[in-house]
Short mmCIF file of C-alpha atoms and ligand atoms in Angstrom, two decimals:
data_model
loop_
_atom_site.label_atom_id
_atom_site.label_comp_id
_atom_site.label_asym_id
_atom_site.label_seq_id
_atom_site.Cartn_x
_atom_site.Cartn_y
_atom_site.Cartn_z
CA MET A 21 -51.76 -6.53 -4.24
CA GLN A 22 -49.15 -8.48 -2.27
CA PRO A 23 -48.01 -11.61 -4.17
CA SER A 24 -47.90 -14.66 -1.96
CA GLY A 25 -44.34 -15.58 -1.04
CA ASN A 26 -42.82 -18.97 -0.59
CA LEU A 27 -42.07 -19.64 3.06
CA VAL A 28 -39.81 -22.65 2.42
CA ALA A 29 -37.71 -20.83 -0.18
CA ASP A 30 -37.55 -17.72 1.98
CA THR A 31 -36.32 -19.77 4.90
CA ILE A 32 -33.63 -21.55 2.88
CA CYS A 33 -32.40 -18.41 1.17
CA ARG A 34 -32.99 -16.18 4.22
CA THR A 35 -34.64 -13.62 2.01
CA ALA A 36 -36.96 -12.34 4.72
CA GLU A 37 -34.07 -10.76 6.58
CA ILE A 38 -33.24 -8.67 3.50
CA GLY A 39 -36.84 -7.57 3.00
CA LEU A 40 -37.72 -9.80 0.05
CA THR A 41 -39.98 -12.73 -0.53
CA ILE A 42 -39.39 -15.34 -3.23
CA THR A 43 -42.06 -15.76 -5.88
CA GLY A 44 -40.37 -18.15 -8.27
CA ALA A 45 -37.12 -19.70 -9.44
CA ALA A 46 -35.61 -20.90 -12.70
CA ASP A 47 -32.58 -22.88 -13.70
CA ALA A 48 -30.87 -20.92 -16.49
CA GLY A 49 -27.97 -23.24 -17.28
CA ASN A 50 -25.08 -22.28 -15.02
CA ILE A 51 -27.08 -19.63 -13.26
CA THR A 52 -30.00 -19.92 -10.87
CA ILE A 53 -32.55 -17.15 -11.15
CA ILE A 54 -34.66 -16.31 -8.15
CA ASP A 55 -37.71 -14.10 -8.64
CA ALA A 56 -38.58 -11.96 -5.66
CA THR A 57 -40.61 -9.03 -4.59
CA PRO A 58 -40.09 -6.53 -1.74
CA VAL A 59 -42.08 -7.28 1.43
CA THR A 60 -42.80 -3.65 2.14
CA VAL A 61 -42.62 -0.78 -0.31
CA ASN A 62 -41.57 2.75 0.37
CA ASN A 63 -43.34 5.06 -2.09
CA LEU A 64 -41.76 8.33 -0.95
CA CYS A 65 -40.03 10.43 -3.59
CA PRO A 66 -36.25 10.50 -2.92
CA ASP A 67 -36.13 14.20 -3.94
CA CYS A 68 -39.12 15.85 -2.28
CA GLY A 69 -40.27 13.20 0.20
CA GLN A 70 -43.93 13.22 -0.93
CA SER A 71 -45.64 9.97 -1.69
CA GLY A 72 -45.85 8.93 -5.32
CA LYS A 73 -48.52 7.21 -7.37
CA LEU A 74 -47.87 3.65 -8.60
CA ARG A 75 -47.04 3.75 -12.30
CA ASP A 76 -45.77 0.28 -13.19
CA HIS A 77 -43.16 -2.31 -12.22
CA THR A 78 -39.65 -2.88 -13.44
CA LEU A 79 -37.29 -5.81 -13.05
CA ARG A 80 -34.14 -5.14 -11.10
CA ARG A 81 -31.38 -7.71 -11.58
CA LEU A 82 -28.98 -8.24 -8.70
CA VAL A 83 -26.07 -10.56 -8.10
CA ALA A 84 -26.96 -12.72 -5.09
CA LEU A 85 -25.05 -15.26 -2.98
CA PRO A 86 -24.40 -18.57 -4.72
CA VAL A 87 -27.09 -21.14 -3.94
CA VAL A 88 -25.84 -24.73 -3.62
CA GLY A 89 -22.64 -23.71 -5.38
CA SER A 90 -24.28 -22.09 -8.39
CA PRO A 91 -24.05 -18.40 -9.25
CA THR A 92 -27.42 -16.83 -8.55
CA ARG A 93 -29.30 -13.76 -9.72
CA LEU A 94 -32.15 -12.07 -7.95
CA HIS A 95 -34.82 -10.69 -10.25
CA VAL A 96 -36.74 -8.29 -8.07
CA ARG A 97 -40.04 -6.88 -9.25
CA VAL A 98 -39.71 -3.27 -8.16
CA PRO A 99 -42.62 -0.80 -8.28
CA ARG A 100 -42.13 2.53 -10.03
CA PHE A 101 -43.96 5.67 -9.03
CA THR A 102 -44.74 9.05 -10.49
CA CYS A 103 -44.08 11.91 -8.10
CA SER A 104 -47.35 13.65 -7.30
CA ASN A 105 -45.65 16.90 -6.36
CA LEU A 106 -45.95 19.15 -9.42
CA SER A 107 -43.09 21.40 -8.36
CA CYS A 108 -40.68 18.44 -7.94
CA ALA A 109 -38.09 17.98 -10.68
CA ARG A 110 -38.32 14.20 -10.47
CA LYS A 111 -41.09 12.64 -12.52
CA ILE A 112 -40.56 8.91 -12.02
CA PHE A 113 -38.77 6.99 -9.29
CA GLN A 114 -38.15 3.39 -8.41
CA ALA A 115 -38.71 2.04 -4.91
CA SER A 116 -35.48 1.62 -2.97
CA LEU A 117 -34.57 -1.86 -1.73
CA ASN A 118 -33.22 -2.71 1.71
CA CYS A 119 -30.91 -5.34 0.28
CA ALA A 120 -28.90 -3.18 -2.11
CA ASP A 121 -27.98 0.45 -2.68
CA ASP A 122 -29.87 2.28 -5.39
CA GLY A 123 -28.20 1.58 -8.72
CA ALA A 124 -25.93 -1.16 -7.32
CA LYS A 125 -25.51 -4.41 -9.22
CA ILE A 126 -25.00 -6.57 -6.16
CA THR A 127 -26.62 -6.99 -2.78
CA HIS A 128 -25.04 -5.86 0.51
CA ARG A 129 -24.76 -9.51 1.47
CA VAL A 130 -22.65 -10.22 -1.59
CA THR A 131 -20.33 -7.33 -0.74
CA ARG A 132 -19.81 -8.78 2.72
CA TRP A 133 -19.31 -12.24 1.26
CA ILE A 134 -16.66 -10.92 -1.18
CA LEU A 135 -14.76 -9.24 1.65
CA GLN A 136 -14.85 -12.37 3.75
CA ARG A 137 -13.60 -14.56 0.91
CA LEU A 138 -10.76 -12.18 0.01
CA ALA A 139 -9.60 -11.00 3.40
CA ILE A 140 -10.35 -13.93 5.69
CA ASP A 141 -10.28 -17.01 3.46
CA ARG A 142 -7.52 -15.51 1.25
CA MET A 143 -9.46 -16.50 -1.84
CA SER A 144 -8.36 -14.84 -5.07
CA VAL A 145 -10.39 -12.21 -6.88
CA SER A 146 -10.83 -14.52 -9.86
CA ALA A 147 -12.07 -17.47 -7.76
CA THR A 148 -14.50 -15.17 -5.97
CA ALA A 149 -15.71 -13.75 -9.28
CA LYS A 150 -16.18 -17.24 -10.69
CA ALA A 151 -18.28 -18.37 -7.71
CA LEU A 152 -20.57 -15.40 -8.24
CA GLY A 153 -20.60 -15.68 -12.04
CA VAL A 154 -19.42 -12.10 -12.51
CA GLY A 155 -16.34 -10.38 -13.93
CA TRP A 156 -13.02 -9.90 -12.18
CA GLU A 157 -13.25 -6.12 -12.44
CA LEU A 158 -16.63 -5.97 -10.71
CA VAL A 159 -15.45 -8.03 -7.73
CA ASN A 160 -12.26 -6.02 -7.48
CA GLN A 161 -14.09 -2.71 -7.59
CA VAL A 162 -16.75 -3.76 -5.09
CA ALA A 163 -14.10 -5.04 -2.68
CA LEU A 164 -11.99 -1.94 -3.09
CA ASP A 165 -14.89 0.42 -2.41
CA ALA A 166 -15.98 -1.61 0.61
CA CYS A 167 -12.44 -1.89 2.03
CA ARG A 168 -11.89 1.80 1.54
CA SER A 169 -15.02 2.75 3.37
CA LEU A 170 -14.25 0.28 6.18
CA VAL A 171 -10.80 1.71 6.65
CA TYR A 172 -11.24 5.36 5.76
CA ASP A 173 -14.75 6.02 7.03
CA ASP A 174 -13.78 4.91 10.51
CA PRO A 175 -13.88 8.23 12.36
CA GLY A 176 -10.82 7.32 14.43
CA HIS A 177 -8.77 6.30 11.42
CA LEU A 178 -6.58 9.40 11.35
CA ASP A 179 -6.48 10.02 15.09
CA GLY A 180 -3.26 10.27 17.02
CA VAL A 181 -0.84 10.43 14.09
CA ARG A 182 2.28 12.12 15.45
CA ILE A 183 4.81 10.40 13.24
CA LEU A 184 3.79 10.15 9.63
CA GLY A 185 5.67 7.91 7.21
CA VAL A 186 5.61 8.70 3.50
CA ASP A 187 6.81 6.01 1.15
CA GLU A 188 6.88 5.67 -2.55
CA HIS A 189 6.27 2.26 -3.91
CA VAL A 190 6.46 0.69 -7.35
CA TRP A 191 3.13 -1.00 -7.94
CA LYS A 192 3.58 -1.74 -11.61
CA HIS A 193 6.75 -3.36 -12.81
CA THR A 194 7.54 -2.20 -16.30
CA ARG A 195 10.76 -1.43 -18.10
CA ARG A 196 10.72 2.03 -16.57
CA PRO A 197 9.74 1.30 -12.98
CA THR A 198 10.39 4.81 -11.65
CA GLU A 199 8.01 6.50 -14.04
CA PRO A 200 5.48 8.37 -11.85
CA SER A 201 2.50 6.49 -13.28
CA ASN A 202 4.06 3.25 -12.00
CA LEU A 203 4.43 4.61 -8.49
CA VAL A 204 2.11 5.15 -5.58
CA THR A 205 2.54 7.28 -2.49
CA ILE A 206 1.87 5.30 0.68
CA LEU A 207 1.02 7.06 3.93
CA VAL A 208 1.68 5.19 7.13
CA ASP A 209 1.17 6.00 10.80
CA LEU A 210 4.46 5.16 12.48
CA THR A 211 3.37 6.44 15.90
CA PRO A 212 2.48 3.01 17.39
CA LEU A 213 5.79 1.60 16.16
CA VAL A 214 7.89 4.39 17.64
CA ASP A 215 5.91 4.34 20.91
CA GLY A 216 6.49 0.59 21.09
CA ARG A 217 2.74 -0.13 21.04
CA GLY A 218 2.54 -2.08 17.80
CA HIS A 219 2.99 -2.03 14.08
CA ALA A 220 2.86 0.74 11.56
CA ARG A 221 -0.67 1.45 10.33
CA LEU A 222 -1.59 2.01 6.71
CA LEU A 223 -3.41 5.34 6.40
CA ASP A 224 -3.86 5.85 2.70
CA ILE A 225 -2.51 5.15 -0.76
CA ARG A 226 -2.52 7.66 -3.57
CA PRO A 227 -1.59 7.06 -7.22
CA GLY A 228 1.56 8.80 -8.39
CA ARG A 229 4.62 10.18 -6.70
CA SER A 230 5.14 13.94 -6.64
CA ALA A 231 5.20 16.93 -4.32
CA GLN A 232 1.64 17.59 -5.52
CA VAL A 233 0.38 14.17 -4.41
CA LEU A 234 1.63 14.63 -0.86
CA ARG A 235 0.69 18.32 -0.71
CA THR A 236 -2.88 17.55 -1.78
CA TRP A 237 -3.21 14.73 0.70
CA LEU A 238 -1.99 16.89 3.58
CA GLN A 239 -4.20 19.80 2.57
CA GLU A 240 -7.27 17.55 2.46
CA ARG A 241 -6.79 16.60 6.12
CA ASP A 242 -8.38 18.71 8.81
CA PRO A 243 -6.27 21.30 10.67
CA ASP A 244 -6.21 19.14 13.82
CA PHE A 245 -4.48 16.38 11.93
CA ARG A 246 -1.88 18.72 10.48
CA GLU A 247 -1.24 20.26 13.87
CA ASN A 248 -0.73 16.88 15.49
CA VAL A 249 1.93 15.65 13.06
CA GLN A 250 5.34 16.41 14.53
CA VAL A 251 7.59 14.22 12.43
CA VAL A 252 7.42 13.10 8.82
CA THR A 253 9.75 10.30 7.81
CA MET A 254 10.41 9.89 4.12
CA ASP A 255 12.80 8.64 1.49
CA GLY A 256 15.28 10.68 -0.52
CA PHE A 257 12.75 12.09 -2.97
CA THR A 258 12.95 15.89 -2.70
CA GLY A 259 9.33 16.41 -3.80
CA TYR A 260 8.06 14.95 -0.52
CA ALA A 261 10.45 17.16 1.44
CA SER A 262 9.22 20.31 -0.29
CA ALA A 263 5.56 19.33 0.19
CA VAL A 264 6.19 18.97 3.94
CA ASP A 265 8.02 22.31 4.04
CA GLN A 266 5.02 23.97 2.43
CA VAL A 267 2.13 22.38 4.27
CA LEU A 268 3.68 21.35 7.61
CA PRO A 269 6.39 23.95 8.16
CA ASP A 270 6.71 23.07 11.87
CA ALA A 271 7.07 19.32 11.38
CA ARG A 272 10.51 17.78 11.55
CA LYS A 273 11.59 15.88 8.45
CA VAL A 274 13.44 12.63 8.88
CA MET A 275 15.09 10.73 6.11
CA ASP A 276 14.23 7.19 7.05
CA PRO A 277 17.14 4.84 7.93
CA PHE A 278 15.67 2.16 5.72
CA HIS A 279 15.90 4.44 2.70
CA VAL A 280 19.36 5.74 3.55
CA VAL A 281 20.68 2.18 3.86
CA HIS A 282 18.84 1.23 0.70
CA LEU A 283 20.40 4.14 -1.16
CA ALA A 284 23.89 3.20 0.04
CA ALA A 285 23.26 -0.45 -0.90
CA ASP A 286 22.24 0.64 -4.40
CA LYS A 287 25.48 2.57 -4.78
CA LEU A 288 27.51 -0.39 -3.52
CA THR A 289 25.79 -2.67 -6.03
CA GLY A 290 26.30 -0.09 -8.79
CA CYS A 291 30.01 0.01 -8.02
CA ARG A 292 30.26 -3.80 -8.01
CA GLN A 293 28.52 -4.06 -11.36
CA ARG A 294 30.71 -1.36 -12.89
CA LEU A 295 33.91 -3.10 -11.75
CA GLN A 296 32.55 -6.39 -13.07
CA ARG A 297 32.11 -4.83 -16.50
CA GLU A 298 35.47 -3.06 -16.37
CA THR A 299 37.41 -6.16 -15.36
CA THR A 300 35.63 -8.77 -17.49
CA GLY A 301 33.85 -6.72 -20.14
CA ARG A 302 30.53 -8.39 -19.37
CA ARG A 303 27.88 -8.92 -16.73
CA GLY A 304 28.50 -11.12 -13.70
CA ARG A 305 28.28 -14.91 -13.93
CA LYS A 306 27.90 -17.36 -11.12
CA ASP A 307 31.61 -18.15 -10.73
CA ASP A 308 32.82 -14.54 -10.80
CA PRO A 309 33.91 -13.55 -7.28
CA LEU A 310 32.19 -10.17 -7.52
CA TYR A 311 28.94 -11.87 -8.43
CA LYS A 312 29.33 -14.73 -5.96
CA TYR A 313 29.73 -12.38 -3.01
CA ARG A 314 27.04 -9.90 -3.98
CA ARG A 315 24.90 -10.74 -0.95
CA THR A 316 27.82 -11.06 1.43
CA LEU A 317 28.84 -7.52 0.47
CA LEU A 318 25.44 -6.15 1.47
CA THR A 319 25.36 -7.94 4.83
CA ARG A 320 26.29 -6.08 7.98
CA THR A 321 29.78 -7.24 9.09
CA ASN A 322 28.68 -8.47 12.50
CA TYR A 323 26.18 -10.82 10.85
CA LEU A 324 28.86 -12.40 8.65
CA THR A 325 30.22 -15.85 9.42
CA ASP A 326 33.98 -16.25 9.80
CA ARG A 327 34.07 -17.95 6.43
CA GLN A 328 32.29 -15.07 4.73
CA LYS A 329 34.67 -12.60 6.38
CA GLN A 330 37.67 -14.57 5.12
CA ARG A 331 36.27 -14.58 1.60
CA LEU A 332 35.87 -10.82 1.61
CA ASP A 333 39.40 -10.37 3.01
CA MET A 334 40.68 -12.54 0.17
CA LEU A 335 38.73 -10.49 -2.34
CA TRP A 336 40.31 -7.27 -1.12
CA ALA A 337 43.79 -8.82 -0.82
CA THR A 338 44.00 -10.54 -4.19
CA ASP A 339 43.12 -7.80 -6.56
CA ASP A 340 43.85 -4.08 -6.66
CA ASP A 341 41.05 -3.71 -9.21
CA TYR A 342 38.56 -3.89 -6.35
CA VAL A 343 39.86 -0.98 -4.27
CA ALA A 344 36.93 1.27 -5.22
CA LEU A 345 34.54 -1.44 -4.13
CA GLU A 346 36.35 -1.95 -0.85
CA VAL A 347 36.23 1.78 -0.04
CA THR A 348 32.53 2.02 -0.93
CA TRP A 349 31.85 -1.11 1.13
CA LEU A 350 33.67 0.32 4.17
CA PHE A 351 31.52 3.47 4.10
CA TYR A 352 28.41 1.37 3.62
CA GLN A 353 29.35 -0.61 6.74
CA ASP A 354 30.09 2.61 8.70
CA LEU A 355 26.70 3.95 7.78
CA ILE A 356 24.95 0.81 9.02
CA ALA A 357 27.09 0.85 12.18
CA ALA A 358 25.93 4.43 12.85
CA TYR A 359 22.29 3.28 12.78
CA GLY A 360 23.13 0.22 14.83
CA HIS A 361 24.88 2.09 17.61
CA PRO A 362 23.08 1.56 20.93
CA LYS A 363 23.53 5.24 21.84
CA LYS A 364 21.75 7.55 19.41
CA SER A 365 24.09 10.45 20.17
CA GLU A 366 27.12 8.32 19.26
CA GLY A 367 25.38 7.05 16.16
CA LYS A 368 24.78 10.64 15.14
CA LYS A 369 28.50 11.44 15.47
CA LEU A 370 29.40 8.44 13.33
CA MET A 371 26.88 9.47 10.71
CA SER A 372 28.15 13.06 10.66
CA ARG A 373 31.65 11.72 10.12
CA VAL A 374 30.50 9.58 7.19
CA ILE A 375 28.61 12.48 5.61
CA ASN A 376 31.54 14.86 6.01
CA SER A 377 34.13 12.44 4.63
CA ILE A 378 32.30 11.69 1.41
CA ARG A 379 30.59 15.02 0.75
CA LYS A 380 33.18 16.11 -1.87
CA GLY A 381 36.72 15.77 -3.18
CA LEU A 382 36.72 12.00 -3.60
CA PRO A 383 39.32 10.61 -6.01
CA ALA A 384 38.27 9.43 -9.46
CA GLY A 385 36.97 5.87 -9.56
CA LEU A 386 34.61 6.38 -6.63
CA GLU A 387 31.70 7.75 -8.64
CA GLU A 388 28.98 5.85 -6.80
CA LEU A 389 30.28 6.89 -3.41
CA ALA A 390 30.53 10.49 -4.59
CA GLN A 391 26.87 10.41 -5.68
CA LEU A 392 25.89 9.03 -2.28
CA GLY A 393 27.97 11.74 -0.61
CA ARG A 394 26.20 14.51 -2.51
CA THR A 395 22.74 13.16 -1.65
CA LEU A 396 23.56 12.69 2.03
CA TRP A 397 25.08 16.18 2.24
CA ARG A 398 22.04 17.77 0.63
CA ARG A 399 19.72 15.94 3.03
CA ARG A 400 22.07 15.93 6.04
CA GLU A 401 19.63 17.64 8.38
CA ASP A 402 16.93 15.07 7.59
CA VAL A 403 19.39 12.17 7.81
CA LEU A 404 20.73 13.31 11.17
CA ALA A 405 17.28 14.17 12.51
CA TYR A 406 16.61 10.45 12.86
CA PHE A 407 19.11 10.30 15.73
CA ASP A 408 17.39 13.15 17.62
CA ILE A 409 13.80 11.94 17.40
CA GLY A 410 14.42 9.53 20.25
CA ALA A 411 12.64 6.60 18.71
CA SER A 412 12.96 3.77 21.18
CA ASN A 413 13.14 1.09 18.50
CA GLY A 414 16.41 0.23 16.90
CA PRO A 415 16.66 0.85 13.17
CA VAL A 416 16.35 -2.84 12.42
CA GLU A 417 12.95 -3.05 14.08
CA ALA A 418 11.93 0.19 12.44
CA ILE A 419 12.85 -1.22 9.08
CA ASN A 420 11.05 -4.49 9.69
CA GLY A 421 7.99 -2.67 10.94
CA ARG A 422 7.97 -0.47 7.91
CA LEU A 423 8.15 -3.45 5.63
CA GLU A 424 5.48 -5.38 7.51
CA HIS A 425 2.62 -3.66 5.73
CA LEU A 426 4.21 -4.04 2.34
CA ARG A 427 5.17 -7.67 2.59
CA GLY A 428 4.01 -9.73 -0.29
CA ILE A 429 2.24 -6.93 -2.07
CA ALA A 430 5.05 -5.62 -4.23
CA LEU A 431 4.27 -8.13 -6.95
CA GLY A 432 3.31 -7.41 -10.51
CA PHE A 433 -0.17 -5.90 -10.55
CA ARG A 434 -2.10 -5.23 -13.70
CA ASN A 435 -4.27 -2.67 -12.16
CA ILE A 436 -3.69 0.03 -9.58
CA ASN A 437 -7.03 -0.60 -7.89
CA HIS A 438 -6.09 -4.21 -7.37
CA TYR A 439 -2.81 -3.11 -5.88
CA ILE A 440 -4.56 -0.75 -3.48
CA LEU A 441 -7.06 -3.47 -2.56
CA ARG A 442 -4.24 -5.85 -1.71
CA CYS A 443 -2.51 -3.19 0.39
CA LEU A 444 -5.72 -2.57 2.35
CA ILE A 445 -6.39 -6.27 2.85
CA HIS A 446 -2.81 -6.95 3.91
CA SER A 447 -2.67 -3.97 6.21
CA GLY A 448 -4.33 -6.16 8.85
CA GLN A 449 -6.84 -3.50 9.83
CA LEU A 450 -9.78 -5.18 8.16
CA GLN A 451 -10.31 -8.61 9.71
CA GLY A 452 -12.03 -7.39 12.85
CA LYS A 453 -14.15 -4.95 10.92
CA ILE A 454 -15.27 -7.54 8.37
CA ASN A 455 -16.14 -10.04 11.08
CA ALA A 456 -18.25 -7.38 12.75
CA LEU A 457 -20.24 -6.64 9.56
ZN1 LIG B 16 -40.74 14.45 -5.78
#
């Protein structure tokens, strides 16, 4: 028997287009409950495909779109059948609904609505959850699954990757930020950037940072993908380098300029902080010259104003205590100049000179520079490879492009899934796909 629907309600709530008809409604405090029943029923067994015999009905509760601003639940009266095929393992089954996946708590429409609110209207997960009258975790998980399938299930998603970028990123800021459980491995397609066609493209994010994480990811790809990758750019972490050696032995490894500069900047800062402690016995305060010029020190000399240059000259002239800092700073500037050189072959010579001069035998007091020298020497082939790859973009653009996809997402996240969701949403690959849903 087909219960008579309500044409007015169906029109307002557009239930017909999702295969339901409304049979009743109730106001349950903050929540509106809409009773509905499927318009047509499929009684075929999901296991054997034979038609079943009606047994009874069950109530399926689904989160629906808010109606007039109130969270709404659909209570769908779903028929249950017994499978008439005696050799079938399934005894009882519930009719599938067009409006939601089997077992899902929310309708397809709600999934689309969540994605639109988060990715297009930039609404927060908690505001979206509140509008639907559900928990934060549910919205986050639904959005994550949907974003993942939009991005990753696109058959062309991994096509044409010649230059693969591997980054580690701290997603959770704790007292021990470099602990592997606080890190994720981010895989980026740098091909469009290097070809001058556009930005880097986020390919995937995997929890953890280890050789195993990268190895597994590469092994899961199909052979065509692995064959197509010619260059892998990465940071100084040796685990990534060994994973590439194992799985992509023919690919060229490049230690990314951004990470090399970052490493040198870290050493420069380490040296400054050490001298601060040695000369004052405490951490820097706002009137200490070493603290005051901390940003000036990290800036490339040709971006400094005359005033800033004078201040640095004064710093070096007034106090012999800062010699170690001056030497470290000069090498830091040489290293940036090598990347900034308009001719890659000249840049490579400059870089070789830097690597050779600090590889060993530095006098005491230059500990940070010596550490940098050892790392650069160990990875010299990968550092110098950058200059041979013939990327048309200058290092500055490459660095900016690399950061583009990470902008604004390196904030404190409670939950790795939320972090991944934000990365996917901010990767800019979703808007068109969500609009087309
Ligand atoms: Zn069956």
